[in-house]
């Protein structure tokens, strides 16, 4: 439950939103039963390893997340967890309740506090998903006599293409600000130039391609279709967001920030 629920909180929970499944839980439960039935002593180290490195951990790729999942399971899968006074946090709020009926556990869970910051992140993600779903359900057709959706997207793409600056002259920048151990900002500048050049080149390439696709000159791929939908809905296309700077602004404001 802890591993699954952390996904709701974005990067606060996991650096990457892993697709943990019920099968992961099912395998862990079956293996736990086997080890409890066939071993005289509970192999805590083995249980931690198969959970953190194989069953759930097999999906974890980020090195920080690997450390996190090992740390989480080590807190719960330990001999001390069988003690009534064992706590799962330094605050002592989250502890192992005394064995009782199901209702006793439910009542204890209801007394646990929520993390306001994490709840805000969850609510923001849910609202964002809801709005994106509503936008995706809007009709794609236009009224008679009005401009077609393709014409609107083409106009938006053309305007953005005109506003998109040319890529930086990497060679000139690197020559003017060479790598120097006494000037660390030179390295940062060069890295930023590479990052923004990748973004600007991707924007110019995809804007040209999406206009051709709308005219039927090239195949409208799934990526280009998502790009066209994002342009129409004033959202930053995923292709650009992955290469660009972090921002929650709509496309129009994002373009202004890019030019600044």
Coordinates of C-alpha atoms in Angstrom, one line a residue:
X1 CA 0.0 0.0 0.0
X2 CA 2.9 2.4 0.8
X3 CA 4.6 1.7 -2.4
X4 CA 1.4 2.1 -4.5
X5 CA 0.2 5.2 -2.7
X6 CA 3.4 7.1 -3.2
X7 CA 2.7 7.2 -6.9
X8 CA -0.1 9.7 -6.3
X9 CA 2.3 12.4 -5.1
X10 CA 4.4 12.7 -8.3
X11 CA 8.2 13.2 -7.8
X12 CA 7.6 13.5 -4.0
X13 CA 6.8 9.8 -4.0
X14 CA 8.8 8.4 -6.9
X15 CA 11.1 10.0 -9.4
X16 CA 9.5 7.8 -12.0
X17 CA 5.7 6.7 -11.9
X18 CA 6.2 3.0 -11.9
X19 CA 3.4 0.7 -13.0
X20 CA 3.2 -1.6 -10.0
X21 CA 0.4 -4.2 -10.4
X22 CA -1.7 -6.5 -8.3
X23 CA 0.4 -9.4 -9.7
X24 CA 3.4 -7.9 -7.8
X25 CA 1.4 -8.0 -4.6
X26 CA 0.1 -11.5 -5.3
X27 CA 3.6 -13.0 -6.0
X28 CA 4.9 -11.4 -2.8
X29 CA 2.0 -12.8 -0.7
X30 CA 2.5 -16.3 -2.2
X31 CA 6.2 -16.2 -1.5
X32 CA 5.6 -14.9 2.0
X33 CA 3.3 -17.9 2.7
X34 CA 5.9 -20.4 1.4
X35 CA 8.7 -19.0 3.5
X36 CA 6.5 -18.8 6.6
X37 CA 5.3 -22.4 6.1
X38 CA 8.6 -24.1 5.2
X39 CA 11.2 -22.2 7.3
X40 CA 11.5 -22.5 11.0
X41 CA 12.8 -18.9 11.2
X42 CA 11.4 -16.1 9.1
X43 CA 14.0 -15.1 6.4
X44 CA 13.6 -11.4 6.7
X45 CA 16.7 -10.7 4.5
X46 CA 15.3 -12.9 1.7
X47 CA 11.9 -11.4 1.9
X48 CA 13.3 -7.9 1.6
X49 CA 15.5 -8.9 -1.3
X50 CA 12.7 -10.5 -3.4
X51 CA 10.4 -7.6 -2.7
X52 CA 12.8 -4.7 -3.2
X53 CA 15.0 -6.2 -6.0
X54 CA 12.8 -8.7 -7.9
X55 CA 9.0 -8.5 -7.5
X56 CA 8.4 -4.7 -7.0
X57 CA 12.1 -3.7 -7.5
X58 CA 12.3 -5.3 -10.9
X59 CA 10.3 -2.3 -12.3
X60 CA 12.4 0.3 -10.5
X61 CA 15.1 1.8 -12.7
X62 CA 16.1 5.1 -11.0
X63 CA 19.0 4.7 -8.6
X64 CA 17.4 6.9 -5.9
X65 CA 14.1 5.0 -6.2
X66 CA 16.1 1.7 -5.7
X67 CA 17.4 3.1 -2.5
X68 CA 14.0 4.2 -1.5
X69 CA 12.2 0.9 -2.1
X70 CA 14.9 -0.9 -0.1
X71 CA 14.6 1.5 2.7
X72 CA 10.8 1.3 2.8
X73 CA 10.6 -2.5 2.9
X74 CA 13.4 -2.7 5.5
X75 CA 11.2 -0.6 7.8
X76 CA 8.2 -2.9 7.5
X77 CA 9.9 -6.4 7.0
X78 CA 11.8 -6.6 10.2
X79 CA 11.6 -8.7 13.4
X80 CA 10.9 -5.5 15.4
X81 CA 7.6 -5.0 13.5
X82 CA 6.1 -7.8 15.5
X83 CA 6.4 -5.8 18.7
X84 CA 3.4 -3.8 19.9
X85 CA 5.6 -0.7 20.6
X86 CA 7.3 -0.7 17.2
X87 CA 7.1 2.6 15.3
X88 CA 7.4 3.2 11.5
X89 CA 8.6 6.8 11.9
X90 CA 10.7 8.8 14.3
X91 CA 7.6 10.8 15.3
X92 CA 6.1 7.8 16.8
X93 CA 2.7 8.6 15.2
X94 CA 2.9 5.7 12.8
X95 CA 3.2 2.5 14.8
X96 CA 2.4 -1.2 14.7
X97 CA -1.1 -1.4 16.4
X98 CA -1.9 -4.0 19.0
X99 CA -3.4 -7.2 17.5
X100 CA -7.1 -7.0 17.5
X101 CA -10.2 -7.2 15.3
X102 CA -10.5 -5.7 11.8
X103 CA -12.5 -2.7 13.2
X104 CA -9.6 -1.9 15.6
X105 CA -7.2 -1.5 12.7
X106 CA -9.7 0.6 10.7
X107 CA -10.2 2.9 13.6
X108 CA -6.5 3.3 14.1
X109 CA -5.9 4.1 10.5
X110 CA -8.6 6.9 10.7
X111 CA -6.6 8.6 13.4
X112 CA -3.5 8.9 11.2
X113 CA -2.7 12.5 9.9
X114 CA -2.5 13.4 6.3
X115 CA 0.5 15.2 4.7
X116 CA -0.9 18.6 3.4
X117 CA 1.9 19.1 0.8
X118 CA 1.4 15.6 -0.6
X119 CA -2.4 16.0 -0.7
X120 CA -2.0 19.3 -2.6
X121 CA 0.2 17.5 -5.2
X122 CA -2.4 14.7 -5.5
X123 CA -5.3 17.2 -6.0
X124 CA -3.4 19.1 -8.6
X125 CA -2.6 16.0 -10.6
X126 CA -6.2 14.9 -10.4
X127 CA -7.5 18.3 -11.6
X128 CA -4.9 18.3 -14.4
X129 CA -6.0 14.9 -15.6
X130 CA -9.7 15.9 -15.4
X131 CA -9.2 19.0 -17.5
X132 CA -7.1 17.1 -20.1
X133 CA -9.9 14.5 -20.3
X134 CA -12.5 17.2 -20.8
X135 CA -10.4 18.9 -23.5
X136 CA -9.9 15.6 -25.3
X137 CA -13.7 15.0 -25.4
X138 CA -14.5 18.3 -27.1
X139 CA -15.9 18.0 -30.7
X140 CA -13.3 18.2 -33.4
X141 CA -15.7 19.5 -36.1
X142 CA -16.5 23.2 -36.7
X143 CA -19.7 25.1 -37.6
X144 CA -20.5 25.8 -41.2
X145 CA -18.7 28.9 -42.5
X146 CA -16.2 28.9 -39.7
X147 CA -12.5 28.1 -40.1
X148 CA -11.8 24.4 -39.9
X149 CA -9.8 22.9 -37.0
X150 CA -6.9 22.1 -39.3
X151 CA -6.8 25.8 -40.5
X152 CA -6.7 27.0 -36.9
X153 CA -3.9 24.5 -36.0
X154 CA -1.9 25.5 -39.1
X155 CA -2.2 29.2 -38.2
X156 CA -1.0 28.5 -34.6
X157 CA 1.9 26.4 -35.9
X158 CA 2.9 29.1 -38.3
X159 CA 2.8 31.8 -35.7
X160 CA 4.9 29.8 -33.3
X161 CA 7.3 28.9 -36.0
X162 CA 7.8 32.6 -36.7
X163 CA 8.3 33.4 -33.0
X164 CA 10.7 30.5 -32.4
X165 CA 14.3 31.8 -32.4
X166 CA 17.1 30.2 -34.3
X167 CA 19.3 27.7 -32.5
X168 CA 22.4 29.1 -30.8
X169 CA 25.8 29.0 -32.4
X170 CA 27.2 26.3 -30.2
X171 CA 30.8 26.5 -31.7
X172 CA 30.9 30.3 -31.2
X173 CA 29.6 30.1 -27.6
X174 CA 32.0 27.2 -26.7
X175 CA 34.9 29.2 -28.2
X176 CA 33.9 32.4 -26.2
X177 CA 33.3 30.5 -23.0
X178 CA 35.5 27.4 -23.0
X179 CA 35.5 24.8 -20.2
X180 CA 37.6 26.2 -17.3
X181 CA 37.9 24.8 -13.8
X182 CA 38.0 28.4 -12.5
X183 CA 34.8 29.3 -14.3
X184 CA 32.1 26.7 -13.6
X185 CA 29.4 28.9 -15.1
X186 CA 31.0 28.3 -18.5
X187 CA 30.2 24.6 -18.3
X188 CA 26.6 25.4 -17.1
X189 CA 26.2 27.8 -20.0
X190 CA 27.3 25.3 -22.6
X191 CA 25.1 22.6 -21.2
X192 CA 22.1 25.0 -21.3
X193 CA 22.9 25.9 -24.9
X194 CA 22.9 22.2 -25.9
X195 CA 19.6 21.7 -24.0
X196 CA 17.8 24.7 -25.7
X197 CA 19.2 23.9 -29.1
X198 CA 17.7 20.4 -28.8
X199 CA 14.4 22.0 -27.9
X200 CA 14.5 24.7 -30.7
X201 CA 15.4 22.1 -33.3
X202 CA 12.7 19.8 -32.2
X203 CA 10.1 22.6 -32.3
X204 CA 11.1 23.7 -35.8
X205 CA 11.1 20.1 -37.1
X206 CA 7.8 19.1 -35.6
X207 CA 6.0 22.4 -36.6
X208 CA 6.9 21.8 -40.2
X209 CA 5.9 18.2 -40.1
X210 CA 2.5 18.8 -38.4
X211 CA 1.6 21.4 -41.1
X212 CA 2.5 18.9 -43.8
X213 CA 0.5 16.2 -42.1
X214 CA -2.5 18.5 -41.9
X215 CA -2.3 19.0 -45.7
X216 CA -1.9 15.3 -46.3
X217 CA 1.7 15.6 -47.6
X218 CA 3.0 13.2 -44.9
X219 CA 1.5 10.6 -42.7
X220 CA -0.2 11.9 -39.5
X221 CA 1.7 9.9 -36.9
X222 CA 0.5 9.5 -33.3
X223 CA 3.1 11.9 -32.1
X224 CA 2.0 14.5 -34.6
X225 CA -1.6 14.0 -33.8
X226 CA -0.9 14.6 -30.1
X227 CA 1.1 17.7 -31.1
X228 CA -1.8 19.1 -33.2
X229 CA -4.2 18.5 -30.3
X230 CA -1.9 20.3 -27.9
X231 CA -1.6 23.3 -30.2
X232 CA -5.3 23.5 -30.6
X233 CA -5.9 23.2 -26.8
X234 CA -3.2 25.7 -25.9
X235 CA -1.1 23.1 -24.1
X236 CA 2.6 22.5 -24.3
X237 CA 3.1 19.4 -26.5
X238 CA 4.7 16.5 -24.7
X239 CA 7.5 16.3 -27.3
X240 CA 8.6 19.9 -26.4
X241 CA 8.0 19.6 -22.6
X242 CA 10.4 16.6 -22.4
X243 CA 13.2 18.7 -24.0
X244 CA 12.3 22.0 -22.5
X245 CA 12.2 23.8 -19.2
X246 CA 9.8 22.9 -16.3
X247 CA 6.6 24.9 -16.5
X248 CA 2.9 24.5 -15.7
X249 CA 1.9 27.4 -17.9
X250 CA -0.3 27.1 -21.0
X251 CA 1.3 27.1 -24.5
X252 CA 0.9 30.8 -25.2
X253 CA 2.7 31.8 -21.9
X254 CA 5.2 29.1 -22.3
X255 CA 6.3 30.5 -25.8
X256 CA 6.7 34.0 -24.2
X257 CA 9.0 32.5 -21.5
X258 CA 10.9 30.6 -24.1
X259 CA 11.6 33.8 -26.1
X260 CA 12.5 35.7 -23.0

